[in-house]
Structures are given as structure tokens and as C-alpha cells.
mmCIF file with all atom_site columns, C-alpha atoms and ligand atoms in Angstrom:
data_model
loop_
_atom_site.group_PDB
_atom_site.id
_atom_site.type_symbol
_atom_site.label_atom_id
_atom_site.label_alt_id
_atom_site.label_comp_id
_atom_site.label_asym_id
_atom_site.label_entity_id
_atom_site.label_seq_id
_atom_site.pdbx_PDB_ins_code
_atom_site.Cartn_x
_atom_site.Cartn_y
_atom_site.Cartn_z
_atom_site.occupancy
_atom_site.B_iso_or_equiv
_atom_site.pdbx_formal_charge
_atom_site.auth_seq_id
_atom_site.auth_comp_id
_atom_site.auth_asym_id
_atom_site.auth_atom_id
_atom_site.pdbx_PDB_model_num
ATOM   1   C CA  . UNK T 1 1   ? 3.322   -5.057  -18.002 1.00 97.00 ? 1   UNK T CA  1
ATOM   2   C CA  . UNK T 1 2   ? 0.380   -6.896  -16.349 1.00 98.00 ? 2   UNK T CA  1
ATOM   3   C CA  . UNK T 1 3   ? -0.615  -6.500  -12.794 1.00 98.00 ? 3   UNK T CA  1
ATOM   4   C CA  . UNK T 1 4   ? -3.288  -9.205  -11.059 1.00 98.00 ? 4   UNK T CA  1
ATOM   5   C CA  . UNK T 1 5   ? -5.365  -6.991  -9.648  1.00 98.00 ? 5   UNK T CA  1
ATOM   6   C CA  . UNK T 1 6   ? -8.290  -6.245  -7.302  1.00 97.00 ? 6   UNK T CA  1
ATOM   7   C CA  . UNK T 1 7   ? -10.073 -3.360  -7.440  1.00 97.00 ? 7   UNK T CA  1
ATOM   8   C CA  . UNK T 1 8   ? -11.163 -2.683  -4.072  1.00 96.00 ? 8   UNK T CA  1
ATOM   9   C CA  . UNK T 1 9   ? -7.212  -4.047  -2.424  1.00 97.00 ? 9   UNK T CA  1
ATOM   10  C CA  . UNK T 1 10  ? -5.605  -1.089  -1.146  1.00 98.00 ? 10  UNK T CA  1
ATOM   11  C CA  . UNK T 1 11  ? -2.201  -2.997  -1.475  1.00 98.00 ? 11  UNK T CA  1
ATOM   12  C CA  . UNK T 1 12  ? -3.015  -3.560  -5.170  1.00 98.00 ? 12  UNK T CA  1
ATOM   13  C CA  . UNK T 1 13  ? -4.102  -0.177  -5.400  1.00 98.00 ? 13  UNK T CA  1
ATOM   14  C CA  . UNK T 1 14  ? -0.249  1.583   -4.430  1.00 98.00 ? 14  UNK T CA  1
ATOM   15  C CA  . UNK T 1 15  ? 0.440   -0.280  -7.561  1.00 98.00 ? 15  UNK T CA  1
ATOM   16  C CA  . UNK T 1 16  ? -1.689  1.440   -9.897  1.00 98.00 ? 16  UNK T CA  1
ATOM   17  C CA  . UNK T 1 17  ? -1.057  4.774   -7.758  1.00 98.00 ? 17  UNK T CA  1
ATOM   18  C CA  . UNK T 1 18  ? 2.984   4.366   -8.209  1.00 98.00 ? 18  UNK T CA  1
ATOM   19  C CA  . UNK T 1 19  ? 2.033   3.200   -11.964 1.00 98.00 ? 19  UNK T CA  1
ATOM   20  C CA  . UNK T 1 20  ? 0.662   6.004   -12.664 1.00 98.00 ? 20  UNK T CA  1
ATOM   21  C CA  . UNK T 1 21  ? 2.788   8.437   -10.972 1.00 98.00 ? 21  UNK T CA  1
ATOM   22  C CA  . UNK T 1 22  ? 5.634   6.651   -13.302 1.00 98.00 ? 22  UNK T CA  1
ATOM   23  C CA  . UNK T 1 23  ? 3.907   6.916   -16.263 1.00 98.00 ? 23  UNK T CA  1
ATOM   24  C CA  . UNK T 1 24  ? 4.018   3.518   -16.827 1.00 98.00 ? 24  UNK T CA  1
ATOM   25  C CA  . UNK T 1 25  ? 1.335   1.794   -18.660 1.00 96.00 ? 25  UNK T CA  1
ATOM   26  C CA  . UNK T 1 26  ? 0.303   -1.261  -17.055 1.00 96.00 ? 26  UNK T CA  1
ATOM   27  C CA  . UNK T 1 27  ? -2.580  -3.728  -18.154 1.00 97.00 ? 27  UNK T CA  1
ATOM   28  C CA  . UNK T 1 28  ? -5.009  -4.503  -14.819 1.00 98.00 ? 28  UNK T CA  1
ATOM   29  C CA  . UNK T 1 29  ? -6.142  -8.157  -14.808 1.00 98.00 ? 29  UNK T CA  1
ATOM   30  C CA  . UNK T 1 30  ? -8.594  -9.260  -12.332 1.00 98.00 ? 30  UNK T CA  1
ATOM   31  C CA  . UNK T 1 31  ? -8.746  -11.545 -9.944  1.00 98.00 ? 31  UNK T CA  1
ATOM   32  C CA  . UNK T 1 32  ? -12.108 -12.591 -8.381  1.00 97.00 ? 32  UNK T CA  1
ATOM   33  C CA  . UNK T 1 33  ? -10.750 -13.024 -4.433  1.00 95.00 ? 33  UNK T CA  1
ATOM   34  C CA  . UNK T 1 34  ? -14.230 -14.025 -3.823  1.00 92.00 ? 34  UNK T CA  1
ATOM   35  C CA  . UNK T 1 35  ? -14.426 -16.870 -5.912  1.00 96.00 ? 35  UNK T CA  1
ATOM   36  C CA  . UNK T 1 36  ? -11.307 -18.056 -4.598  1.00 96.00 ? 36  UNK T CA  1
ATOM   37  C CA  . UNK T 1 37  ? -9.298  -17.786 -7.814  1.00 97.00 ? 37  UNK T CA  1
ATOM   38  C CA  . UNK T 1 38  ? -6.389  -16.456 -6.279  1.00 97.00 ? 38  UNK T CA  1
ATOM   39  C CA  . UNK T 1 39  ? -6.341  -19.925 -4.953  1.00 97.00 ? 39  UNK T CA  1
ATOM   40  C CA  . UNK T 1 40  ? -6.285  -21.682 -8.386  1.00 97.00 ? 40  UNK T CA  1
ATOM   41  C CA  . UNK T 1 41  ? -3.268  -24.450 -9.371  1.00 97.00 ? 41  UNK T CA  1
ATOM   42  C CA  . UNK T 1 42  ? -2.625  -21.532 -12.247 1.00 96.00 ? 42  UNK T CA  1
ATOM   43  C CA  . UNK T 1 43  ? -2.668  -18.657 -9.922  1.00 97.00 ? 43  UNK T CA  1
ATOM   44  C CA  . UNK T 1 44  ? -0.439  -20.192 -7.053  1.00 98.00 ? 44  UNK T CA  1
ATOM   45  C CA  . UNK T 1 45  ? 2.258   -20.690 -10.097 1.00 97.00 ? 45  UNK T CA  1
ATOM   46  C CA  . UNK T 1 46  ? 2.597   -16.934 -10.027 1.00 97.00 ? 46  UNK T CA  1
ATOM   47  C CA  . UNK T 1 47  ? 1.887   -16.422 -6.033  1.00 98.00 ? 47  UNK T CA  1
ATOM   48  C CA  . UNK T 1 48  ? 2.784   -19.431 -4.138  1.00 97.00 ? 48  UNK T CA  1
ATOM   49  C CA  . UNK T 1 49  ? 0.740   -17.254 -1.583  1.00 97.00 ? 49  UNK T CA  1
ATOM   50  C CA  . UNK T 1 50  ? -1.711  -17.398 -3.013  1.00 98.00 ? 50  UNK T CA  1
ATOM   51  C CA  . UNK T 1 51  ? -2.688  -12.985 -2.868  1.00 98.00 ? 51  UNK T CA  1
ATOM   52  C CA  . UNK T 1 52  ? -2.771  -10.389 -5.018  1.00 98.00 ? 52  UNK T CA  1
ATOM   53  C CA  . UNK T 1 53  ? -0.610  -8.074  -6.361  1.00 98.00 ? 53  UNK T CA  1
ATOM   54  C CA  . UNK T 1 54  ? 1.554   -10.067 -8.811  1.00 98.00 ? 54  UNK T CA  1
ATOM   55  C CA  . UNK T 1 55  ? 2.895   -8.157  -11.699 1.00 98.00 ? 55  UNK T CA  1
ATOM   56  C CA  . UNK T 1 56  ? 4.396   -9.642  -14.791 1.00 98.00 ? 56  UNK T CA  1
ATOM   57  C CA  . UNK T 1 57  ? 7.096   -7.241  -16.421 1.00 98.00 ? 57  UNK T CA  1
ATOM   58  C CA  . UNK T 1 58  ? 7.606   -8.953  -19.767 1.00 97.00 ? 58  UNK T CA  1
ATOM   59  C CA  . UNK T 1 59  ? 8.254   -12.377 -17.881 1.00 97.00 ? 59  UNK T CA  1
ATOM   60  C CA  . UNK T 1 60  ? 9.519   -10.986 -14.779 1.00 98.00 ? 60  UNK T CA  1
ATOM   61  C CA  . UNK T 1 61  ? 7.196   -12.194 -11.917 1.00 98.00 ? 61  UNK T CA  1
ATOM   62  C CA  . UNK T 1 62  ? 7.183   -10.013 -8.543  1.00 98.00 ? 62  UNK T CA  1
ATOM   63  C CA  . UNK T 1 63  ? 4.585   -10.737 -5.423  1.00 98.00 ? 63  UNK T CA  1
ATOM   64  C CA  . UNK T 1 64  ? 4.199   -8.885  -2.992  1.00 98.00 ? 64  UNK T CA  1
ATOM   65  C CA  . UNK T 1 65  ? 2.952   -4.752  -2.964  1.00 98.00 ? 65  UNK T CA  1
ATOM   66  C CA  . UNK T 1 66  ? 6.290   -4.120  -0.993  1.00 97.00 ? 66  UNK T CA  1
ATOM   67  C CA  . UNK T 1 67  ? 8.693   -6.084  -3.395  1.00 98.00 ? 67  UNK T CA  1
ATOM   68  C CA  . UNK T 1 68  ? 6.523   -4.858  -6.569  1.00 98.00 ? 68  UNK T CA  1
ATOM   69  C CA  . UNK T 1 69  ? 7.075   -1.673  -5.326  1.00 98.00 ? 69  UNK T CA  1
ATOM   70  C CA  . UNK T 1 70  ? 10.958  -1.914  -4.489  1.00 98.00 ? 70  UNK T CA  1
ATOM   71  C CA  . UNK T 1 71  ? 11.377  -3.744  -8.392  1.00 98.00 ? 71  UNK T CA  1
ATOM   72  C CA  . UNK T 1 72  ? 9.469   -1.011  -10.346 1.00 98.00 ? 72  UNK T CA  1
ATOM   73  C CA  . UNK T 1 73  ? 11.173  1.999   -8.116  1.00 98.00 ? 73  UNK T CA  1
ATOM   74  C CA  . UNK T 1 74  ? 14.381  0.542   -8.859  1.00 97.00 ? 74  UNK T CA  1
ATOM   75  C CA  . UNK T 1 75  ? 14.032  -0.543  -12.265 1.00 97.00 ? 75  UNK T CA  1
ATOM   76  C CA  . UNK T 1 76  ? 11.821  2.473   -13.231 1.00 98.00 ? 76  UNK T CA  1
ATOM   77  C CA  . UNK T 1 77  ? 11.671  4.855   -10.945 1.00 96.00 ? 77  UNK T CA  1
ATOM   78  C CA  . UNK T 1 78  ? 14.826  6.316   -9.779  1.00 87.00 ? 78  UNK T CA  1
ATOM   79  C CA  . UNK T 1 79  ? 17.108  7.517   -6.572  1.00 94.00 ? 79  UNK T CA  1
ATOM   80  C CA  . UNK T 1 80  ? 14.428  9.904   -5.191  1.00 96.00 ? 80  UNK T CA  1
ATOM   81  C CA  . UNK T 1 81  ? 11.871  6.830   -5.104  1.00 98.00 ? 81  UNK T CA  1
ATOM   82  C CA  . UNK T 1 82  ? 14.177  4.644   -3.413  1.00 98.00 ? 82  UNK T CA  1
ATOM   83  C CA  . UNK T 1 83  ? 17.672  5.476   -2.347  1.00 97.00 ? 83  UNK T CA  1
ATOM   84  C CA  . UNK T 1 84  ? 20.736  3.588   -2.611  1.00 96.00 ? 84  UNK T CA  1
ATOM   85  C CA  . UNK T 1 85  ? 22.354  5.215   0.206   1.00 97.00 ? 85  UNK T CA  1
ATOM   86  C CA  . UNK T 1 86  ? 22.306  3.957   3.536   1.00 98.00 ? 86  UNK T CA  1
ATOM   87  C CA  . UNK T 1 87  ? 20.578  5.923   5.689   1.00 97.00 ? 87  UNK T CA  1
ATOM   88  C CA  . UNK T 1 88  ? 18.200  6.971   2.849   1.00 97.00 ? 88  UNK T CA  1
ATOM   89  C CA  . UNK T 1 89  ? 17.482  3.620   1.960   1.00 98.00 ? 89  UNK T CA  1
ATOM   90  C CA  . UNK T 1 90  ? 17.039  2.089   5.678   1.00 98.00 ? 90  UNK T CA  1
ATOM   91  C CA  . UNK T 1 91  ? 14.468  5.004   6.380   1.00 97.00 ? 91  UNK T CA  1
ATOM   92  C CA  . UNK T 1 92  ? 12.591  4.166   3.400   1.00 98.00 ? 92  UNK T CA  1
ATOM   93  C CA  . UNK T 1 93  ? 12.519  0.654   5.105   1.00 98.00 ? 93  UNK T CA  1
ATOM   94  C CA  . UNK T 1 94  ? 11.795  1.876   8.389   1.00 98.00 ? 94  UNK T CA  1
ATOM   95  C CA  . UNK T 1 95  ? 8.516   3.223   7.229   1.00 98.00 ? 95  UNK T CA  1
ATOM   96  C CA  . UNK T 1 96  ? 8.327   -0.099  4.603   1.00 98.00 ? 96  UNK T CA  1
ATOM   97  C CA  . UNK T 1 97  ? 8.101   -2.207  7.662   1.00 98.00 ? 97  UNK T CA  1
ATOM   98  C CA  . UNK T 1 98  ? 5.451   0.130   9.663   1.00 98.00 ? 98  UNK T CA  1
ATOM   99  C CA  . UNK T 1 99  ? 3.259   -0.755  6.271   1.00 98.00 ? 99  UNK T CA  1
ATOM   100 C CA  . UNK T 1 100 ? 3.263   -4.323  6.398   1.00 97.00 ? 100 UNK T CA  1
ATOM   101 C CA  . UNK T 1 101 ? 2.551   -3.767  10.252  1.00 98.00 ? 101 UNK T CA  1
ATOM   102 C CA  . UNK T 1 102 ? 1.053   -1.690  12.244  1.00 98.00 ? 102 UNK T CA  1
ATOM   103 C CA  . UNK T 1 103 ? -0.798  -0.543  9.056   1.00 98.00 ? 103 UNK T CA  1
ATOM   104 C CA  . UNK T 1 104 ? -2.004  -4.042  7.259   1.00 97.00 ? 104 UNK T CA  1
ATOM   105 C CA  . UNK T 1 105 ? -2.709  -5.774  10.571  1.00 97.00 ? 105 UNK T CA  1
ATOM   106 C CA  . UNK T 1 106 ? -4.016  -2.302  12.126  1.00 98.00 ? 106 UNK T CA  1
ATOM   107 C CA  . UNK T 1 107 ? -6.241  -0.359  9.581   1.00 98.00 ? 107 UNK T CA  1
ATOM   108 C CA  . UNK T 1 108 ? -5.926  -2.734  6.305   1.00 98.00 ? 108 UNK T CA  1
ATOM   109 C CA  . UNK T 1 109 ? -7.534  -5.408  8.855   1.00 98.00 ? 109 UNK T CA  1
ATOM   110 C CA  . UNK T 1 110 ? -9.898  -3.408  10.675  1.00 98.00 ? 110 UNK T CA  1
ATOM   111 C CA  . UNK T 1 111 ? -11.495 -1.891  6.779   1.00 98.00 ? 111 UNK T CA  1
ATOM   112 C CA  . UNK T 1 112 ? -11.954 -5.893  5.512   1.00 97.00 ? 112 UNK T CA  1
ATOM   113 C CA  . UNK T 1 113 ? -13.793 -7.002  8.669   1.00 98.00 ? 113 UNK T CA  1
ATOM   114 C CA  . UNK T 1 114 ? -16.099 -3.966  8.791   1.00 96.00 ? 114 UNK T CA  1
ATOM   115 C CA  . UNK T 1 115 ? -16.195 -4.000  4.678   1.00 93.00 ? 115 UNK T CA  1
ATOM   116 C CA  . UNK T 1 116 ? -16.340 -7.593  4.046   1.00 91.00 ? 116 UNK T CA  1
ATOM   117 C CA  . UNK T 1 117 ? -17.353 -8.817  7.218   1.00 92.00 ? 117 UNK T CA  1
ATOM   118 C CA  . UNK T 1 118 ? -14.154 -10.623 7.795   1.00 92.00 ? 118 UNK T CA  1
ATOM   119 C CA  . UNK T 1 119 ? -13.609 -12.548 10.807  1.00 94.00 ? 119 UNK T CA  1
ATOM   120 C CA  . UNK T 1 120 ? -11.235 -10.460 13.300  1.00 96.00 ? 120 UNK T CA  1
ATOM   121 C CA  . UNK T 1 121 ? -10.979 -8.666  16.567  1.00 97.00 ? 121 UNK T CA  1
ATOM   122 C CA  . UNK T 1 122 ? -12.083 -5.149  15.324  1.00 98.00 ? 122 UNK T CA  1
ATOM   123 C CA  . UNK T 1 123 ? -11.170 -3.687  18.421  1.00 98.00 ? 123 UNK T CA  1
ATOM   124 C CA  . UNK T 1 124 ? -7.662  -4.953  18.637  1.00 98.00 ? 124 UNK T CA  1
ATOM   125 C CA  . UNK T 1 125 ? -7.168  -4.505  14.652  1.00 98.00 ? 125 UNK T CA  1
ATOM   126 C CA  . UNK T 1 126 ? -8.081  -0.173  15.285  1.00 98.00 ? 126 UNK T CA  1
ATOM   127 C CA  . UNK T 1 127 ? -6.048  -0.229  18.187  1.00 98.00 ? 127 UNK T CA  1
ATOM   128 C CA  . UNK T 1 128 ? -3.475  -1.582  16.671  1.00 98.00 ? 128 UNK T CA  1
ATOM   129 C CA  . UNK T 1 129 ? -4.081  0.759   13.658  1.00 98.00 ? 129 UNK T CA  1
ATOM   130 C CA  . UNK T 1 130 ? -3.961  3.960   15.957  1.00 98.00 ? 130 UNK T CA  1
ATOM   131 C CA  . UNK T 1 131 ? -0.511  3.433   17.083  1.00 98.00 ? 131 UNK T CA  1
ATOM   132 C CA  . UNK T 1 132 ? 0.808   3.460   13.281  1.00 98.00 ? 132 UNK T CA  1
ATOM   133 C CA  . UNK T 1 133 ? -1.310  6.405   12.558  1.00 98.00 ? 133 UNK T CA  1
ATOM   134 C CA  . UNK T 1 134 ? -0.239  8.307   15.436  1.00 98.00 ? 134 UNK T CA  1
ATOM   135 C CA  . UNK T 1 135 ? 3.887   7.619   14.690  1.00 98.00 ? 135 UNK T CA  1
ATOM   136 C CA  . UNK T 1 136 ? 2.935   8.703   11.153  1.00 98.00 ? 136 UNK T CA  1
ATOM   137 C CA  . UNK T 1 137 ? 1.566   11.728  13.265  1.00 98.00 ? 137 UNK T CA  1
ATOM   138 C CA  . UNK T 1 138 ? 4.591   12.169  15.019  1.00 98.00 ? 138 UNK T CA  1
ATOM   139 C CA  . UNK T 1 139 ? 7.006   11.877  11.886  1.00 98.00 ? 139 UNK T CA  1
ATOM   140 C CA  . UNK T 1 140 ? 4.951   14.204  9.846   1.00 98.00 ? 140 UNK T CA  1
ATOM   141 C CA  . UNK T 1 141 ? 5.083   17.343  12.269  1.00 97.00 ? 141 UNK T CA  1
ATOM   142 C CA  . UNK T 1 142 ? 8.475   17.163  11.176  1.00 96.00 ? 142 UNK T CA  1
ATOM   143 C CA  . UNK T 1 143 ? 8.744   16.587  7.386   1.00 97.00 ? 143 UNK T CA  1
ATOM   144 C CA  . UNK T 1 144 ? 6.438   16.673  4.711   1.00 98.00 ? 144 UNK T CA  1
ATOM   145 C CA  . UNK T 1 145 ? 7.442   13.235  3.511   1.00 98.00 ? 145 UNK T CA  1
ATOM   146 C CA  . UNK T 1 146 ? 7.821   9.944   5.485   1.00 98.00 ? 146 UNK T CA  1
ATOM   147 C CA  . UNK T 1 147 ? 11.519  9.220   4.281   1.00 97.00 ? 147 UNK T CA  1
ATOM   148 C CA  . UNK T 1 148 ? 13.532  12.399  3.275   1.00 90.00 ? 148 UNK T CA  1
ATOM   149 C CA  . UNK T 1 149 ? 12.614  15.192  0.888   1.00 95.00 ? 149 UNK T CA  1
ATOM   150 C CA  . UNK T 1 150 ? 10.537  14.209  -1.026  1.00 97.00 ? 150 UNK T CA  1
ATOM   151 C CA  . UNK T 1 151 ? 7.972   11.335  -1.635  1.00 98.00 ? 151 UNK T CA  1
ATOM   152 C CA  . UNK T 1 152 ? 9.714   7.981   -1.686  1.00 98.00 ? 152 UNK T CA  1
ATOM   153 C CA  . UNK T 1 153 ? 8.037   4.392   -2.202  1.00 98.00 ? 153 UNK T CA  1
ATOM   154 C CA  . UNK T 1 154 ? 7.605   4.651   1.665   1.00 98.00 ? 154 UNK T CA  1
ATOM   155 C CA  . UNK T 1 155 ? 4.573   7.100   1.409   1.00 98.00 ? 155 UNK T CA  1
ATOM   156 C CA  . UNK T 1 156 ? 3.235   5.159   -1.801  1.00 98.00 ? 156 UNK T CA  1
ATOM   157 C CA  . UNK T 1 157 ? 3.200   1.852   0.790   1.00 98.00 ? 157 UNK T CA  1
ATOM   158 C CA  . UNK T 1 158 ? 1.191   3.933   3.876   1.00 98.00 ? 158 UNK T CA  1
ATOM   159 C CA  . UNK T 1 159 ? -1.076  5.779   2.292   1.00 98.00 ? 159 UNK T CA  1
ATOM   160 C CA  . UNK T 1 160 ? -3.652  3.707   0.620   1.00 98.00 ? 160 UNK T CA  1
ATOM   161 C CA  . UNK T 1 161 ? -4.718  1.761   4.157   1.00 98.00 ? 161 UNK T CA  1
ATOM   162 C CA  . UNK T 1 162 ? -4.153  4.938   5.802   1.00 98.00 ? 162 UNK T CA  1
ATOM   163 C CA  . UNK T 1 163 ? -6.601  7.123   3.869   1.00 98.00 ? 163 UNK T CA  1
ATOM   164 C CA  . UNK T 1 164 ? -8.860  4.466   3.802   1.00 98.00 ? 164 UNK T CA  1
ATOM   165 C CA  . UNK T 1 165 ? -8.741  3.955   7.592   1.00 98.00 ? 165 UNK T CA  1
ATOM   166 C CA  . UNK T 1 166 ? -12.065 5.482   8.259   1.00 98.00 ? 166 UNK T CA  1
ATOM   167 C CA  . UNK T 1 167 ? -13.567 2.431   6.616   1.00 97.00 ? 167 UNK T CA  1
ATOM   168 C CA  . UNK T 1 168 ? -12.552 0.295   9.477   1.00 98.00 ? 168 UNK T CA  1
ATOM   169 C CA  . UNK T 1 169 ? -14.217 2.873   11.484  1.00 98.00 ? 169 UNK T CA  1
ATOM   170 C CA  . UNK T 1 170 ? -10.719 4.666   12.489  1.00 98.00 ? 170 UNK T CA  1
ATOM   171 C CA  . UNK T 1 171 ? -11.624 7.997   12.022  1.00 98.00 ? 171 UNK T CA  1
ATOM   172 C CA  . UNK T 1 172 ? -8.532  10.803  10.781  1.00 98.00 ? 172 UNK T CA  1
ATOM   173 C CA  . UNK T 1 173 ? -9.672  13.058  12.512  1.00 98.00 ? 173 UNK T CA  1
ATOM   174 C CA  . UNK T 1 174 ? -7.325  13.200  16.140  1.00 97.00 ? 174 UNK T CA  1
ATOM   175 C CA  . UNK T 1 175 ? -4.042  13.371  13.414  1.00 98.00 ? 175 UNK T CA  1
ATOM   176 C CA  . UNK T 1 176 ? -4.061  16.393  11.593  1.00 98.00 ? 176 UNK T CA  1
ATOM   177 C CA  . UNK T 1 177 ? -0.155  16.243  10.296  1.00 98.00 ? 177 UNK T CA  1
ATOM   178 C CA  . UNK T 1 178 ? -1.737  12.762  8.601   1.00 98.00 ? 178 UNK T CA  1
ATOM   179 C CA  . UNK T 1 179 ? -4.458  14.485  6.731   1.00 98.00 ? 179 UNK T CA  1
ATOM   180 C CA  . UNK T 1 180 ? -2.409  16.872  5.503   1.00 98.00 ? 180 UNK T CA  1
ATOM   181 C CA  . UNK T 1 181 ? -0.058  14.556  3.976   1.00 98.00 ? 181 UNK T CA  1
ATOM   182 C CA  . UNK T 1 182 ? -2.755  12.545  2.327   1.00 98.00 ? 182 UNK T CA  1
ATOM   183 C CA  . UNK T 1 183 ? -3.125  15.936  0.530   1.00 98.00 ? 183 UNK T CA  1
ATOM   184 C CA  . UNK T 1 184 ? -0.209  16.260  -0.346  1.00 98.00 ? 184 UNK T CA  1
ATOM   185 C CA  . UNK T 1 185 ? 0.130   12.712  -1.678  1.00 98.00 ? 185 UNK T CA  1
ATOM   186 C CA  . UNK T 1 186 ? -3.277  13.308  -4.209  1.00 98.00 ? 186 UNK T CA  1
ATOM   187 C CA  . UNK T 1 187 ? -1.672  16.311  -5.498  1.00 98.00 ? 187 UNK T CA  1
ATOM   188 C CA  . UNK T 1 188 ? 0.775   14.443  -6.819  1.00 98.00 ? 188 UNK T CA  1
ATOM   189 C CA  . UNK T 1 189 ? 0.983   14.959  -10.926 1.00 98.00 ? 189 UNK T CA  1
ATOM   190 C CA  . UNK T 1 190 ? -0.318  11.619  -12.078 1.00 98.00 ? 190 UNK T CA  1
ATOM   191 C CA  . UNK T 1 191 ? -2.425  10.817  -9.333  1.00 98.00 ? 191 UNK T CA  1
ATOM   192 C CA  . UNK T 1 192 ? -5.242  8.441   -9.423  1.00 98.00 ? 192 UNK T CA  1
ATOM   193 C CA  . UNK T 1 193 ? -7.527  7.831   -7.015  1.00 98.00 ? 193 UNK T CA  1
ATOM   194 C CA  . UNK T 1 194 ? -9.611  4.186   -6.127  1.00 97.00 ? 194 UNK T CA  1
ATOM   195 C CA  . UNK T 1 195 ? -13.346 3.705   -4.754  1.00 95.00 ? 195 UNK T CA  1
ATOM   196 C CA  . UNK T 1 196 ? -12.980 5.168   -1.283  1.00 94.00 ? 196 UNK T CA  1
ATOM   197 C CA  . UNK T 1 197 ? -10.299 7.659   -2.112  1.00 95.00 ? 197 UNK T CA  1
HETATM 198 N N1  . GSH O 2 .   ? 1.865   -8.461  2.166   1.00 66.47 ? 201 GSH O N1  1
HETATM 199 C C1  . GSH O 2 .   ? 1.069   -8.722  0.977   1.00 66.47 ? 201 GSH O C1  1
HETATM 200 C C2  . GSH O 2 .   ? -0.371  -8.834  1.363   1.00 66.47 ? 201 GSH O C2  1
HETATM 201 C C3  . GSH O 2 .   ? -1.234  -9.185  0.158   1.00 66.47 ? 201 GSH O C3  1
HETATM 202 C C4  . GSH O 2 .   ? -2.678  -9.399  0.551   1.00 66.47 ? 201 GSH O C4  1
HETATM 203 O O1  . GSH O 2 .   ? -3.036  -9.451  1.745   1.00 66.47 ? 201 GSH O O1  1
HETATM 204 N N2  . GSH O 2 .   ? -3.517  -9.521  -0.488  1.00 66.47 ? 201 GSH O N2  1
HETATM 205 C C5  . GSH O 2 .   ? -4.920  -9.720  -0.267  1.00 66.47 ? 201 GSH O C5  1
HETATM 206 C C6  . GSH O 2 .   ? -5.723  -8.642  -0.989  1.00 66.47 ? 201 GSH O C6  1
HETATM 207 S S1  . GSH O 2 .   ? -5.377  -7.059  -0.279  1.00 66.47 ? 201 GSH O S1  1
HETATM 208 C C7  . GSH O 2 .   ? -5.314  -11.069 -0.843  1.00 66.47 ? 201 GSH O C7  1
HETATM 209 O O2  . GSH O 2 .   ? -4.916  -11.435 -1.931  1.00 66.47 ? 201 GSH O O2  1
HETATM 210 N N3  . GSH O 2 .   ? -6.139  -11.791 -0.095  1.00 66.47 ? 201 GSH O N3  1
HETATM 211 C C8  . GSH O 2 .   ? -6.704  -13.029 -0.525  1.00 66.47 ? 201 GSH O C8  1
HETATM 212 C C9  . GSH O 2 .   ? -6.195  -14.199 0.259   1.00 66.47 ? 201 GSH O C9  1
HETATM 213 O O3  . GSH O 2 .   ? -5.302  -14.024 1.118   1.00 66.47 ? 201 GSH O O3  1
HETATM 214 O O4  . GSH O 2 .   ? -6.706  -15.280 0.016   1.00 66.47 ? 201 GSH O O4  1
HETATM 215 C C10 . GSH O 2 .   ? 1.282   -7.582  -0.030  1.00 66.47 ? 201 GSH O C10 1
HETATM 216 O O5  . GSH O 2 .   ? 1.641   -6.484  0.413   1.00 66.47 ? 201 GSH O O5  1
HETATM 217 O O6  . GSH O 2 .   ? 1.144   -7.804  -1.233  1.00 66.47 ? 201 GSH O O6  1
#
């Protein structure tokens, strides 16, 4: 299995993390973002998007964190990752959706224009980011996990841009219930960390 990777993407990053909570070995290869190669005629066969993460199962090409994550939960990783039944699985999406959100156009947003000195409205980005963190706030004074029970491919998708938010200058601190899940996430067995986390 080969994932096209970059180090420093949070959303290629929950694909290591789940990786690794799997056990699954997968082989990182880079992708210079800076150079522009995910631009490339060769990479745009794999990602018509043109973005990073794209993994290759043995021929089997998935883009997109979310739908990477979905494919290896499901092929992989089980019922308790992601549910088949119906409220299970649309709560797992509820918090799916709040990822590719409030969370990549919120906090993901906010970390690249302070990081990488991205073009953006910073302010709007944090705001934005705040109102994610504080339903993840809400949630989590009720439930240790996002989706159910236990951890589910719903807190694999939030947490990376989430415990990174303080890199975008949105500091943890105001949401408690958030920090303590982060916690609980790392103490995973199998956990691996990135720079920043
Ligand atoms: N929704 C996509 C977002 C992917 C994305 O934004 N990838 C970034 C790195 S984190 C990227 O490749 N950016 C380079 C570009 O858009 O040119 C996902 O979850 O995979």
C-alpha cells in the first residue's frame, strides 16, 4: 500500500494515524506541494484534483482523506470504525461533514496562512474554526467519542486540524472537553504522532 504523502498535511497525516492504529503497513511517498508536483500530468492521473492524500492499495486508487478513510475502515478496519447501521453510520457522517467544514475551512485554513503564509482572511478562517471547536465542545461533555462508544473514523477525521489549531493561532484553551479528547485520542495503542503533535 502506498500513500502520496506530505509530511506537514494534517489531512495526510489521519492517514498515517488510522494506518497505524490498523496495523497496516503502508509505504509514504512524497509529494513536494511546493514545487507544484501535485500539479504534474502524472500526478493529476491519480488526483484529478490535483491534492494529496492518494493511496494506492495494490491498484486500487482512493483521493480524498475522507474517502481514504471510509475505503481502509471498511475494507480493513471493521464495524466499530465505521458502522453499517443507520444511525451509527449517519453520525459518523455527521461529524465527517463538520471535518471537511467548519474544521478544513476553519482551523486547517487558518494553520496554512499563519504557517505558510497563505493568502486568506485569518480572522474569518479562526472564527469560522471556533464554531467547530466549540460543537466538538458541546458533543464531548457528553461522550467520550464523537460518534458512539468508541473511536470511529469520525474522531480520526477531526483531530489532526483540531490539535493543531493553535498553529493558526486558535488557542484550546476556552474547550476543555476538546483537550481531553485529544488525550484520549494519543493514547490510543498504535498511536503516532506528526511535527506539531
Ligand atoms: N478534502 C481534501 C483536501 C485535500 C487538501 O486540501 N490537500 C492539500 C494538502 S493538506 C493539498 O494537496 N494542497 C495542494 C493544492 O491544493 O494544490 C482531503 O480531505 O483530502
Amino acid at each position: 500500500m502506498k500513500l502520496y504523502d506530505m509530511e506537514l498535511s494534517g489531512n495526510c497525516y489521519k492517514i498515517r494515524l488510522f494506518c497505524a492504529l490498523l496495523g497496516l503497513d503502508c509505504e509514504s511517498v512524497a509529494v513536494d506541494l511546493f514545487k507544484g508536483e501535485q500539479k504534474s500530468a502524472a500526478f493529476l492521473q491519480l488526483n484529478p484534483r490535483g491534492q494529496v492524500p492518494v493511496l494506492d492499495d495494490g491498484g486500487t486508487v482512493v483521493w480524498d482523506s475522507m474517502a481514504i478513510l471510509v475505503y481502509l475502515a471498511k475494507k480493513y478496519g471493521g464495524e466499530s470504525w465505521l458502522p453499517g447501521e443507520a444511525e451509527a453510520l449517519a453520525r459518523v457522517m455527521q461529524w465527517l461533514a463538520l471535518s471537511e467544514n467548519e474544521i478544513l475551512y476553519g482551523l486547517a485554513r487558518a494553520r496554512v496562512i499563519k504557517l505558510f503564509n497563505r493568502p486568506g482572511d485569518l480572522a474569518q478562517c479562526q472564527q469560522l474554526g471556533k464554531a467547530g471547536l466549540a460543537v466538538l465542545e458541546s458533543r464531548l461533555a457528553n461522550g467520550s467519542w464523537l460518534a458512539g462508544d468508541g473511536p470511529t473514523i469520525a474522531d480520526i477525521a477531526c483531530y489532526p486540524y483540531v490539535a493543531l489549531a493553535p498553529e493558526g493561532d486558535v488557542a484550546l484553551d476556552d474547550y476543555p472537553q476538546v483537550r481531553q479528547w485529544i488525550a484520549r485520542i494519543q493514547a490510543l495503542p498504535g498511536y503516532v504522532g506528526m511535527p506539531g503533535l
